[in-house]
CSV table of C-alpha atoms in Angstrom, one decimal:
chain,number,residue,atom,x,y,z
A,120,MET,CA,92.8,60.5,105.3
A,121,VAL,CA,94.7,62.2,107.8
A,122,ASP,CA,98.5,61.3,107.2
A,123,LYS,CA,99.5,59.4,110.2
A,124,LYS,CA,102.8,61.2,110.3
A,125,ASP,CA,100.8,64.4,111.5
A,126,GLN,CA,98.9,62.7,114.0
A,127,ASP,CA,100.1,63.8,117.7
A,128,TYR,CA,100.8,60.9,120.3
A,129,PRO,CA,101.6,63.3,123.5
A,130,PHE,CA,100.9,59.9,125.7
A,131,ILE,CA,104.0,58.2,124.6
A,132,LYS,CA,106.6,61.2,124.5
A,133,GLU,CA,109.0,61.2,127.4
A,134,THR,CA,112.3,62.5,128.0
A,135,ILE,CA,115.6,60.4,129.0
A,136,LYS,CA,117.6,62.0,131.2
A,137,GLU,CA,121.2,60.5,132.6
A,138,ARG,CA,121.5,59.2,135.8
A,139,PRO,CA,123.4,61.4,138.1
A,140,ILE,CA,126.6,59.9,139.5
A,141,ASP,CA,126.8,58.9,143.1
A,142,LYS,CA,130.2,60.1,144.2
A,143,LYS,CA,129.8,58.1,147.4
A,144,THR,CA,128.8,54.8,145.6
A,145,VAL,CA,132.4,55.1,143.5
A,146,LEU,CA,134.3,56.1,146.5
A,147,ARG,CA,132.9,53.2,148.5
A,148,ARG,CA,133.7,50.8,145.6
A,149,LEU,CA,137.4,52.1,144.9
A,150,ALA,CA,137.8,51.7,148.4
A,151,MET,CA,136.9,48.2,148.6
A,152,ALA,CA,138.5,47.0,145.7
A,153,ALA,CA,142.1,48.7,147.2
A,154,SER,CA,141.1,46.9,150.7
A,155,CYS,CA,140.8,43.3,148.9
A,156,GLY,CA,144.1,44.5,146.8
A,157,ILE,CA,146.0,44.8,150.1
A,158,VAL,CA,144.4,41.7,151.9
A,159,PHE,CA,145.5,39.5,148.8
A,160,GLY,CA,149.1,41.3,149.0
A,161,ILE,CA,149.5,40.7,152.6
A,162,CYS,CA,148.3,37.1,152.0
A,163,ALA,CA,150.7,36.2,149.2
A,164,VAL,CA,153.4,38.1,151.4
A,165,VAL,CA,152.9,36.0,154.1
A,166,THR,CA,152.5,32.7,152.1
A,167,VAL,CA,156.0,33.3,150.3
A,168,MET,CA,157.6,33.9,153.8
A,169,ALA,CA,155.8,30.8,155.1
A,170,PHE,CA,157.2,28.4,152.3
A,171,VAL,CA,160.4,29.9,150.6
A,172,PRO,CA,162.6,28.8,153.9
A,173,TYR,CA,161.2,25.6,153.0
A,174,ILE,CA,161.7,25.3,149.6
A,175,PHE,CA,165.6,26.7,150.2
A,176,ARG,CA,166.2,23.7,152.7
A,177,GLN,CA,165.1,21.3,150.1
A,178,PHE,CA,167.4,22.5,147.6
A,179,GLU,CA,170.2,22.6,150.2
A,180,LYS,CA,169.4,19.4,151.1
A,181,GLU,CA,169.7,18.1,147.3
A,182,ALA,CA,172.9,20.0,147.2
A,183,LYS,CA,174.8,18.4,150.3
A,184,LYS,CA,173.5,15.0,148.9
A,185,PRO,CA,177.0,13.0,148.1
A,186,GLU,CA,177.5,11.8,144.5
A,187,THR,CA,177.6,8.3,144.1
A,188,VAL,CA,180.6,7.1,141.6
A,189,GLN,CA,180.4,4.0,140.4
A,190,LEU,CA,183.3,2.6,137.9
A,191,SER,CA,182.5,-1.3,138.2
A,192,PRO,CA,179.1,-2.7,136.4
A,193,PRO,CA,176.3,-3.4,138.7
A,194,ALA,CA,176.4,-6.5,140.4
A,195,GLY,CA,174.2,-9.2,139.0
A,196,SER,CA,174.4,-7.3,135.3
A,197,GLU,CA,175.2,-8.7,132.1
A,198,PHE,CA,178.5,-6.8,132.1
A,199,ALA,CA,179.3,-7.9,135.9
A,200,ARG,CA,178.9,-11.6,134.6
A,201,GLY,CA,181.1,-11.2,131.8
A,202,THR,CA,181.1,-12.6,128.3
A,203,ASP,CA,181.8,-16.3,129.6
A,204,THR,CA,178.1,-16.4,130.3
A,205,GLN,CA,176.6,-15.7,126.9
A,206,THR,CA,175.5,-18.5,125.2
A,207,ALA,CA,177.1,-19.8,122.0
A,208,GLU,CA,174.2,-18.3,120.0
A,209,SER,CA,174.6,-15.0,121.3
A,210,VAL,CA,178.3,-14.8,120.0
A,211,GLN,CA,178.9,-13.6,116.6
A,212,PRO,CA,181.3,-14.9,113.7
A,213,GLU,CA,182.7,-11.0,113.7
A,214,GLU,CA,183.2,-11.1,117.3
A,215,GLU,CA,185.1,-13.9,117.2
A,216,GLU,CA,187.3,-12.7,114.9
A,217,ASP,CA,187.8,-9.8,117.1
A,218,ALA,CA,188.5,-11.8,119.9
A,219,ASP,CA,190.8,-14.0,118.0
A,220,SER,CA,192.9,-10.9,117.1
A,221,ALA,CA,192.8,-9.4,120.2
A,222,ASP,CA,194.2,-12.4,121.8
A,223,HIS,CA,196.9,-12.6,118.8
A,224,LEU,CA,198.0,-9.1,119.9
A,225,LYS,CA,198.4,-9.9,123.6
A,226,ASN,CA,200.4,-13.0,122.7
A,227,VAL,CA,202.6,-10.9,120.5
A,228,TYR,CA,203.2,-8.6,123.1
A,229,LYS,CA,203.9,-11.0,126.1
A,230,THR,CA,206.5,-12.4,123.4
A,231,ILE,CA,208.2,-9.3,123.3
A,232,TRP,CA,208.3,-8.4,126.8
A,233,ASP,CA,209.6,-11.8,127.6
A,234,ILE,CA,212.4,-11.5,125.1
A,235,ALA,CA,213.5,-8.1,126.5
A,236,GLU,CA,212.8,-9.4,130.3
A,237,GLU,CA,216.3,-10.6,130.6
A,238,PRO,CA,218.5,-7.9,128.6
A,239,ARG,CA,216.8,-5.1,130.3
A,240,LYS,CA,218.2,-6.5,133.6
A,241,ALA,CA,221.9,-5.4,132.3
A,242,LEU,CA,220.3,-1.6,131.8
A,243,VAL,CA,221.9,1.0,134.3
A,244,GLN,CA,222.0,4.4,134.9
A,245,VAL,CA,225.6,6.3,134.6
A,246,THR,CA,226.5,9.5,136.5
A,247,GLY,CA,229.9,11.2,136.0
A,248,LEU,CA,231.1,13.0,138.8
A,249,THR,CA,234.3,15.3,139.8
A,250,ASP,CA,236.0,15.6,143.4
A,251,THR,CA,235.9,19.6,142.2
A,252,GLU,CA,233.3,21.0,144.2
A,253,ASP,CA,230.6,23.9,142.3
A,254,LEU,CA,230.9,27.0,144.6
A,255,LEU,CA,227.6,28.2,143.7
A,256,ASN,CA,225.5,25.7,145.0
A,257,ASP,CA,228.1,23.7,147.4
A,258,SER,CA,228.2,20.4,145.8
A,259,LEU,CA,230.1,18.0,143.7
A,260,LEU,CA,229.9,18.8,139.9
A,261,THR,CA,228.5,16.1,137.9
A,262,TYR,CA,228.7,15.3,133.9
A,263,GLY,CA,225.8,14.0,132.1
A,264,ASP,CA,223.1,11.1,133.6
A,265,GLU,CA,223.2,8.7,130.9
A,266,GLU,CA,221.7,5.1,130.6
A,267,GLY,CA,223.9,2.4,129.7
A,268,ILE,CA,223.7,-1.4,129.6
A,269,VAL,CA,226.1,-4.3,131.2
A,270,PHE,CA,227.8,-5.8,127.9
A,271,LEU,CA,230.6,-7.6,130.0
A,272,LYS,CA,230.7,-9.3,133.2
A,273,ASN,CA,233.3,-11.7,134.7
A,274,LYS,CA,234.8,-12.5,138.0
A,275,ASP,CA,236.4,-9.3,138.4
A,276,ALA,CA,234.0,-6.5,137.1
A,277,PHE,CA,231.4,-5.3,135.4
A,278,TYR,CA,231.7,-3.5,132.1
A,279,ILE,CA,229.0,-1.1,130.7
A,280,LEU,CA,228.6,0.8,127.6
A,281,THR,CA,227.1,4.3,127.2
A,282,THR,CA,227.1,7.2,125.0
A,283,SER,CA,227.9,10.8,126.0
A,284,ASP,CA,230.4,13.3,124.8
A,285,GLU,CA,230.6,14.7,128.6
A,286,LEU,CA,231.1,11.5,130.3
A,287,GLU,CA,235.1,11.4,129.7
A,288,LYS,CA,235.6,14.3,131.9
A,289,ALA,CA,234.6,12.7,134.9
A,290,GLU,CA,237.0,11.7,137.7
A,291,LYS,CA,234.6,8.9,138.8
A,292,PHE,CA,231.4,7.4,138.3
A,293,LYS,CA,228.1,6.3,140.0
A,294,ILE,CA,226.4,3.1,138.7
A,295,THR,CA,222.7,2.8,139.7
A,296,PHE,CA,221.9,-0.8,138.3
A,297,SER,CA,218.2,-2.1,137.4
A,298,ASN,CA,217.9,-3.7,140.9
A,299,GLY,CA,218.4,-0.2,142.3
A,300,VAL,CA,221.9,-1.4,143.5
A,301,MET,CA,224.4,1.9,143.6
A,302,ALA,CA,228.1,1.5,143.2
A,303,GLU,CA,231.2,3.2,142.0
A,304,GLY,CA,233.2,2.9,138.9
A,305,THR,CA,235.8,4.0,137.2
A,306,LEU,CA,236.6,5.2,133.0
A,307,CYS,CA,238.0,2.7,131.1
A,308,GLY,CA,238.0,4.2,127.7
A,309,ALA,CA,236.3,7.0,125.4
A,310,ASP,CA,235.8,7.5,121.7
A,311,PRO,CA,235.2,11.1,120.9
A,312,ARG,CA,234.3,9.9,117.4
A,313,THR,CA,231.3,7.6,118.1
A,314,LYS,CA,230.9,9.1,121.7
A,315,LEU,CA,231.1,5.3,123.1
A,316,VAL,CA,232.1,5.3,126.6
A,317,VAL,CA,233.2,1.9,128.8
A,318,VAL,CA,232.9,2.3,132.4
A,319,ARG,CA,234.3,-0.5,134.4
A,320,VAL,CA,232.9,-1.5,137.9
A,321,PRO,CA,235.0,-3.8,140.3
A,322,VAL,CA,232.8,-6.9,141.6
A,323,LYS,CA,234.0,-5.8,145.1
A,324,ASN,CA,232.3,-2.5,144.8
A,325,VAL,CA,228.8,-4.6,144.4
A,326,GLU,CA,227.5,-6.3,147.6
A,327,GLU,CA,228.1,-9.7,147.5
A,328,GLU,CA,224.3,-10.8,148.0
A,329,TYR,CA,223.2,-8.6,145.0
A,330,ARG,CA,226.2,-9.7,142.6
A,331,ASP,CA,224.0,-12.4,140.7
A,332,GLU,CA,220.9,-10.5,140.1
A,333,ILE,CA,223.2,-8.4,137.9
A,334,THR,CA,223.1,-9.6,134.1
A,335,ALA,CA,225.4,-8.8,131.2
A,336,VAL,CA,223.5,-8.6,127.8
A,337,THR,CA,224.8,-10.9,125.1
A,338,LEU,CA,226.7,-9.4,121.9
A,339,ALA,CA,225.1,-10.7,118.3
A,340,PRO,CA,228.4,-12.2,116.9
A,341,GLN,CA,226.9,-11.8,113.1
A,342,ASP,CA,226.5,-8.5,111.1
A,343,ASP,CA,223.7,-10.4,109.0
A,344,ARG,CA,220.6,-8.6,109.9
A,345,GLN,CA,218.0,-8.3,107.2
A,346,GLN,CA,214.9,-5.7,106.0
A,347,THR,CA,211.7,-6.3,107.8
A,348,GLU,CA,213.4,-8.5,110.7
A,349,PRO,CA,211.5,-7.7,113.6
A,350,VAL,CA,213.6,-5.9,116.2
A,351,ILE,CA,213.2,-4.4,120.1
A,352,ALA,CA,214.3,-1.3,121.5
A,353,ILE,CA,215.5,-0.8,125.1
A,354,GLY,CA,216.9,1.7,127.3
A,355,SER,CA,215.5,5.4,126.6
A,356,PRO,CA,214.8,5.1,122.6
A,357,ASN,CA,211.9,7.5,122.7
A,358,GLY,CA,213.5,9.6,125.5
A,359,ASP,CA,211.8,8.0,128.3
A,360,THR,CA,213.9,6.0,130.7
A,361,ASN,CA,213.5,2.4,131.1
A,362,SER,CA,211.3,1.9,127.5
A,363,LEU,CA,210.5,-0.8,125.4
A,364,ILE,CA,209.4,-0.5,121.9
A,365,TYR,CA,209.0,-3.0,119.0
A,366,GLY,CA,209.3,-2.7,115.1
A,367,ASN,CA,211.0,-4.1,112.3
A,368,ILE,CA,214.2,-3.2,110.2
A,369,THR,CA,213.8,-1.0,107.3
A,370,ALA,CA,217.0,-0.2,105.8
A,371,ILE,CA,220.7,-1.6,106.2
A,372,SER,CA,222.4,0.8,103.9
A,373,GLY,CA,222.7,3.9,105.9
A,374,LYS,CA,226.5,4.4,106.6
A,375,LEU,CA,228.1,6.0,109.8
A,376,THR,CA,231.0,7.9,108.5
A,377,ILE,CA,233.8,9.1,111.3
A,378,PRO,CA,237.4,9.9,111.3
A,379,ASP,CA,239.5,6.7,110.2
A,380,ALA,CA,235.8,4.6,110.5
A,381,GLU,CA,232.7,3.9,108.6
A,382,TYR,CA,230.0,1.7,110.3
A,383,THR,CA,226.6,0.3,108.7
A,384,LEU,CA,223.5,1.8,110.4
A,385,ILE,CA,220.3,-0.1,111.2
A,386,THR,CA,217.3,1.9,110.3
A,387,THR,CA,214.0,0.9,111.9
A,388,ASN,CA,210.1,2.0,111.6
A,389,MET,CA,210.0,3.0,115.3
A,390,ALA,CA,209.7,6.6,116.3
A,391,ALA,CA,212.7,8.4,117.8
A,392,GLY,CA,212.8,10.9,120.5
A,393,ASN,CA,214.9,13.7,121.8
A,394,ASP,CA,218.1,12.5,123.1
A,395,GLY,CA,217.0,9.1,122.6
A,396,GLY,CA,219.6,6.2,123.5
A,397,GLY,CA,219.6,2.8,124.3
A,398,VAL,CA,220.3,-0.6,122.4
A,399,LEU,CA,218.3,-2.9,119.5
A,400,LEU,CA,217.7,-6.4,120.5
A,401,ASP,CA,217.0,-9.3,117.9
A,402,MET,CA,214.4,-11.9,118.6
A,403,ASP,CA,216.9,-14.0,120.6
A,404,GLY,CA,217.5,-11.3,123.0
A,405,LYS,CA,220.6,-10.5,121.9
A,406,MET,CA,222.4,-6.7,121.3
A,407,ILE,CA,222.4,-6.0,117.8
A,408,GLY,CA,222.9,-2.6,117.6
A,409,ILE,CA,223.8,0.9,119.8
A,410,ILE,CA,221.2,3.7,119.1
A,411,LEU,CA,222.8,6.7,117.7
A,412,ASP,CA,222.6,10.3,119.3
A,413,HIS,CA,224.8,12.1,116.8
A,414,GLU,CA,223.3,15.8,115.7
A,415,GLU,CA,224.6,14.7,112.1
A,416,GLU,CA,222.8,11.5,112.4
A,417,LYS,CA,219.3,13.1,114.0
A,418,SER,CA,216.6,11.0,112.4
A,419,CYS,CA,212.9,10.6,113.0
A,420,VAL,CA,213.3,6.8,113.3
A,421,ILE,CA,215.2,5.0,115.4
A,422,ARG,CA,218.9,4.1,113.8
A,423,ALA,CA,221.6,1.9,115.5
A,424,VAL,CA,225.1,1.2,114.4
A,425,SER,CA,225.7,-2.6,114.4
A,426,VAL,CA,227.3,-3.9,117.1
A,427,ALA,CA,229.1,-6.4,115.5
A,428,GLN,CA,231.1,-3.9,113.7
A,429,LEU,CA,232.5,-2.5,117.2
A,430,GLY,CA,234.5,-5.5,118.6
A,431,THR,CA,237.8,-4.3,118.2
A,432,LEU,CA,236.6,-0.7,119.6
A,433,LEU,CA,235.0,-2.3,122.3
A,434,GLU,CA,237.9,-4.4,123.3
A,435,LYS,CA,240.5,-1.2,123.0
A,436,LEU,CA,237.7,0.7,125.4
A,437,SER,CA,237.7,-2.0,127.8
A,438,ASN,CA,241.6,-2.3,127.9
A,439,GLY,CA,241.8,1.4,128.6
A,440,GLU,CA,244.0,1.2,125.3
A,441,PRO,CA,244.4,4.8,123.2
A,442,ILE,CA,242.2,5.2,120.0
A,443,CYS,CA,244.6,5.5,117.0
A,444,TYR,CA,244.1,8.4,114.8
A,445,ALA,CA,245.0,9.8,110.9
A,446,GLY,CA,242.3,11.9,110.1
A,447,LEU,CA,240.9,9.8,107.0
A,448,ILE,CA,237.7,9.9,105.8
A,449,GLY,CA,236.6,7.6,103.3
A,450,THR,CA,234.3,5.1,101.8
A,451,THR,CA,234.1,1.7,100.5
A,452,ILE,CA,234.3,1.1,96.8
A,453,SER,CA,232.1,-1.6,96.0
A,454,GLN,CA,232.8,-4.0,93.1
A,455,ILE,CA,229.7,-2.5,91.4
A,456,GLN,CA,231.3,0.9,91.5
A,457,SER,CA,234.8,-0.2,90.4
A,458,GLU,CA,233.4,-1.6,87.6
A,459,SER,CA,231.2,0.9,86.2
A,460,ARG,CA,233.4,4.0,86.9
A,461,ASP,CA,236.5,2.0,85.8
A,462,ILE,CA,238.4,2.7,88.9
A,463,PRO,CA,240.8,0.5,91.1
A,464,GLY,CA,239.1,-1.1,94.4
A,465,GLY,CA,239.6,0.1,98.0
A,466,VAL,CA,238.7,2.9,100.0
A,467,TYR,CA,238.3,6.3,98.5
A,468,ILE,CA,239.5,9.4,100.6
A,469,ASP,CA,236.4,12.0,100.6
A,470,ARG,CA,238.4,14.5,102.8
A,471,VAL,CA,241.2,14.8,104.8
A,472,GLU,CA,240.8,16.5,108.5
A,473,SER,CA,242.3,19.6,108.6
A,474,ASN,CA,246.2,19.4,110.6
A,475,SER,CA,245.8,15.7,111.0
A,476,PRO,CA,248.8,13.2,110.7
A,477,ALA,CA,247.3,12.4,107.0
A,478,MET,CA,247.3,15.7,105.9
A,479,VAL,CA,250.7,16.5,107.1
A,480,ALA,CA,251.8,13.1,105.3
A,481,GLY,CA,250.1,14.7,102.1
A,482,VAL,CA,247.3,12.3,101.7
A,483,GLN,CA,244.7,13.9,99.4
A,484,SER,CA,240.9,13.9,98.6
A,485,GLY,CA,240.3,11.7,95.7
A,486,ASP,CA,243.3,9.1,96.8
A,487,ILE,CA,242.2,5.3,96.6
A,488,LEU,CA,243.9,3.8,99.7
A,489,HIS,CA,244.5,0.1,99.0
A,490,ARG,CA,247.6,-1.0,101.3
A,491,ILE,CA,248.4,-0.1,104.8
A,492,ASN,CA,252.0,-1.6,106.0
A,493,GLY,CA,252.2,-3.7,103.1
A,494,GLU,CA,248.9,-5.6,103.3
A,495,GLU,CA,246.2,-5.2,100.9
A,496,ILE,CA,243.0,-3.9,102.2
A,497,THR,CA,239.9,-3.1,100.5
A,498,THR,CA,237.2,-2.0,102.8
A,499,MET,CA,237.0,1.0,105.1
A,500,ARG,CA,236.5,-1.7,107.8
A,501,GLU,CA,239.6,-3.7,107.2
A,502,TYR,CA,241.6,-0.2,107.4
A,503,SER,CA,239.9,0.8,110.8
A,504,ILE,CA,240.9,-2.5,112.1
A,505,ARG,CA,244.8,-2.6,110.9
A,506,LEU,CA,245.2,0.8,112.0
A,507,GLN,CA,243.3,0.4,115.6
A,508,SER,CA,246.2,-2.5,115.8
A,509,MET,CA,248.7,0.1,116.2
A,510,LYS,CA,249.7,2.4,118.9
A,511,PRO,CA,250.1,6.0,118.9
A,512,GLY,CA,253.8,7.2,117.7
A,513,GLN,CA,254.2,4.5,115.4
A,514,GLN,CA,254.3,5.4,111.5
A,515,ALA,CA,252.2,3.5,109.0
A,516,GLU,CA,253.1,3.6,105.5
A,517,LEU,CA,249.9,4.0,103.5
A,518,THR,CA,249.9,3.5,99.4
A,519,VAL,CA,247.3,4.5,97.6
A,520,TYR,CA,246.3,5.3,94.0
A,521,ARG,CA,246.4,8.6,92.6
A,522,LYS,CA,245.8,10.2,89.3
A,523,ASN,CA,248.5,11.3,87.1
A,524,PRO,CA,248.6,14.4,84.7
A,525,SER,CA,247.8,11.7,82.0
A,526,GLY,CA,244.6,10.6,84.0
A,527,GLU,CA,246.3,6.9,84.8
A,528,TYR,CA,246.3,5.8,88.3
A,529,VAL,CA,249.6,5.7,89.9
A,530,ASP,CA,250.9,4.1,93.5
A,531,VAL,CA,252.0,6.8,95.7
A,532,GLU,CA,253.7,5.4,99.4
A,533,LEU,CA,253.0,8.1,102.4
A,534,ASP,CA,254.3,7.9,105.9
A,535,VAL,CA,251.8,8.8,108.4
A,536,LEU,CA,252.6,9.4,112.0
A,537,ILE,CA,250.0,7.7,114.1
A,538,LYS,CA,248.6,10.1,116.9
A,539,GLN,CA,246.0,9.5,119.8
A,540,LYS,CA,242.5,10.7,119.4
C-alpha cells in the first residue's frame, strides 16, 4: 500500500508571490488625501471667519445690556401686598409674639425719643475765641469746640454749662444753638478742678424771632437716684455729636474726689466713647448728672456727677464769683466706719496739696475735720458748701481731731488763709 505522504500531486502545487507595489497609485492616493485635507481646512477657516464676528456681536450685546436693579418687591407679589393681606389662619402664635415684642420695643424707643426731644433743644455748641491772631494761618485762635447745654434762661440771658480745660483761656465765645442760630457769649466762671465752665449769652445777642425756640433743661432738685433706674444720655456720650442713648443706673456708690469737694458718681451700663460728654436725664426729662471727661475717671461706661450736688458751685460760676481754695482732699466718715473703727465722725483728710493754704496752716494727712469757723460739719459736702460761702483772703478756722502720742484724739485748731483757685 502506497503511503499518501509519498504521493506526488504536481497539479496542485503553486508559488504565491507578493504583488508588486504600484508607486503611482500610492502617490495618487496621498495626493488625494492631502487635497481633501486642504479643502476641509479652507472650509473650516471660511466658516470660522463667517460666524465668529456674529458670535462676538452677540456677546457684546449681552455685555452692553443694562442690569436691572429692583429693591422693592414686584407689584402684586405676596411681599408687596404686605402681611395685612394674610388670613388669620396663616399667622402663627410665634409670629404674633414676635410682632408684639417688636411693637413693644418701638413704643419704648418712641417714648425715649419723646422724653428727650425737649431737653435736646437746649443743647449747644461752644467755641472759644481770642482776638489774638495765629500768624501761621492768619486766623483767630480757637480754644476747644465743646458741646454744652442751656441750664438757665431768664429775661436777660441764657446760661450755658459745658466742660473743658481750655475754654477758660478764651476771651469770647461763639455759641451755636440747636436751631442753628449763632450768638456771642462771655465767660461767667470756670472751675479748673471739675472742668465746669459757665458761659452767658445776653438775650439781646439772639434775634428776637428765635428766642422762644431756645429752651433750658430742667435741673433735678433731688439727689435720690436708685439702682436699675432708667436714664437717657444726650449730647455726645459716645463721642458723636447730638447722640441719644438709653440705659439704666448700675451704681451710685462711686465718688469724684477733688480739692475741697467730693461728689457722688452715677454709673450706668451705657458704653462710653472717647472724649464723650453730655448730660444724663431721668424719665421726666430732667437733668440729673453731667457726664465726666476726667482722665482719672476714664471708664468704659458712662459716669456722671450728680447735678443736685453742684447747685452751690453753679451759682458761684454763674455769678462770676471766684472758687475758694484751701487744698484739702478728704472723704466723709460714715457712721458705720466710725463705729467699726472706733474713730470720731467728720471728714477724714486723705492728703493735703503741696504749697496749699491748708498745708501752710499745718493740716496733716490723717486729721479728721469736724468744725469750720465754729460750725460742726459731718460730711465733705457740708465742708465744701461752707468753704464756698467765704471769699478769697478770708481766714477760716478749722478744728480737727488729731491723735496725740498716747493714741487719743484731741482737738487742734488751725487758721487757714483762703485763696482763689
